[in-house]
Coordinates of C-alpha atoms in Angstrom, one line a residue:
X142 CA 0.0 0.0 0.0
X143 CA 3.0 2.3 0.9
X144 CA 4.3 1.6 -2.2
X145 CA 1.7 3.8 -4.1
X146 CA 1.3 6.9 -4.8
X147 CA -1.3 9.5 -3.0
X148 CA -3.7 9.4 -6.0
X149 CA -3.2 6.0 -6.1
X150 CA -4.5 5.3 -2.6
X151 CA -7.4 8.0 -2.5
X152 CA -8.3 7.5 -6.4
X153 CA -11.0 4.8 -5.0
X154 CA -12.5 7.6 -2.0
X155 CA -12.5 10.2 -4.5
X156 CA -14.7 7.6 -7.0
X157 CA -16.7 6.2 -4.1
X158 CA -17.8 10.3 -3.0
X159 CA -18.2 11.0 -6.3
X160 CA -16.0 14.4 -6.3
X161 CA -16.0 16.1 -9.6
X162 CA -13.4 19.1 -7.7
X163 CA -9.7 19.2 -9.7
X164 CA -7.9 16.4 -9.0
X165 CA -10.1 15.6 -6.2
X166 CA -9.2 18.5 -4.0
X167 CA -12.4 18.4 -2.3
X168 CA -11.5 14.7 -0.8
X169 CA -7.8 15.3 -0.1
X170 CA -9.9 18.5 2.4
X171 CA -12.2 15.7 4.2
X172 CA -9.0 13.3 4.3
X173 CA -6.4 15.7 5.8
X174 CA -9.7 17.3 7.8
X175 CA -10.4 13.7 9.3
X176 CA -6.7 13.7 10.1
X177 CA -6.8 16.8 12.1
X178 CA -9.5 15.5 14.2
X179 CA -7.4 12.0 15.3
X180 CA -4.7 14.3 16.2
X181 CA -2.4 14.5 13.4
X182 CA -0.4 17.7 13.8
X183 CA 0.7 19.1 10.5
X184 CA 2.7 21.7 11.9
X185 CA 4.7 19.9 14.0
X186 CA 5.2 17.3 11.6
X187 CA 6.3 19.7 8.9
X188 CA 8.9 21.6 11.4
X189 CA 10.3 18.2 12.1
X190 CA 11.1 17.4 8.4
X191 CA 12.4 20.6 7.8
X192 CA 14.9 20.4 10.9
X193 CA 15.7 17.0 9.4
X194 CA 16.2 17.9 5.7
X195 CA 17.4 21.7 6.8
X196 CA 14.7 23.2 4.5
X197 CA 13.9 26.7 4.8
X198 CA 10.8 27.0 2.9
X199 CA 7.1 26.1 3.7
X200 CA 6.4 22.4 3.0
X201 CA 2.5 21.6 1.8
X202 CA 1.3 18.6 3.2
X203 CA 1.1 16.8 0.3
X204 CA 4.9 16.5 -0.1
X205 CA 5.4 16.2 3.5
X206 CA 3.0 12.5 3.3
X207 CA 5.2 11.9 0.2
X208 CA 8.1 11.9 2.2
X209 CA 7.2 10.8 5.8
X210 CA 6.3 7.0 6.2
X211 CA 4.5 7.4 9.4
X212 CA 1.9 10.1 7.9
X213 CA 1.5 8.6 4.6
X214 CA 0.4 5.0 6.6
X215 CA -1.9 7.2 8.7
X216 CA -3.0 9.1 4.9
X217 CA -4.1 5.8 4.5
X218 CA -5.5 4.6 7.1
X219 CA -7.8 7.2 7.0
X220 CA -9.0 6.9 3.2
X221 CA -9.2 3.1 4.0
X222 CA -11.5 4.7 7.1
X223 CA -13.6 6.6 5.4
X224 CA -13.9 4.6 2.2
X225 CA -15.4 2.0 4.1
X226 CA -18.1 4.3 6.1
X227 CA -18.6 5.2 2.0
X228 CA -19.4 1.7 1.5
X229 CA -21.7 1.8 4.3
X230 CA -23.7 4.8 3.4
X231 CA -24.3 3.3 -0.3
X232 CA -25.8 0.0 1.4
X233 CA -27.9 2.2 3.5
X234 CA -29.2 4.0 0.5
X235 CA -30.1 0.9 -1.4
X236 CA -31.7 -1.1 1.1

């Protein structure tokens, strides 16, 4: 799963919502939003890498769940997360 890329892994969310945004902007918001609320700190996690790569400029989150294992397992843990309550809401429509 690591192994792919960000669209890769949130391609099937973005499909499941339906989200006709660019590039599925819209989803990557409710992801990194749904992130926020379990407690991922951005911030912090973006002054870490740029003490550890000695980076001066801002870094958007995108590139920093590129580069950092531990937030691009949690990335997908949470479109996993949410594309299974997805699932759940389309069963609950049909039946």
């Amino acid at each position: 799963m690591l192994a792919r890329t960000r669209q890769e892994i949130i391609q099937p969310l973005i499909e499941a919502r339906n989200d006709h945004s660019i590039y599925g902007s819209a989803t990557y918001s409710a992801v990194g939003a749904r992130m926020r609320k379990k407690g991922i700190d951005f911030e912090t996690a973006e002054d870490a890498y740029r003490r550890k790569k000695d980076i001066k400029r801002k870094i958007k989150k995108n590139e920093l769940i590129d580069n950092d294992i531990e937030l691009k397992k949690k990335f997908a843990e949470t479109v996993a997360e949410m594309l299974h309550e997805a699932g759940k809401a389309d069963h609950e429509r049909t039946s």
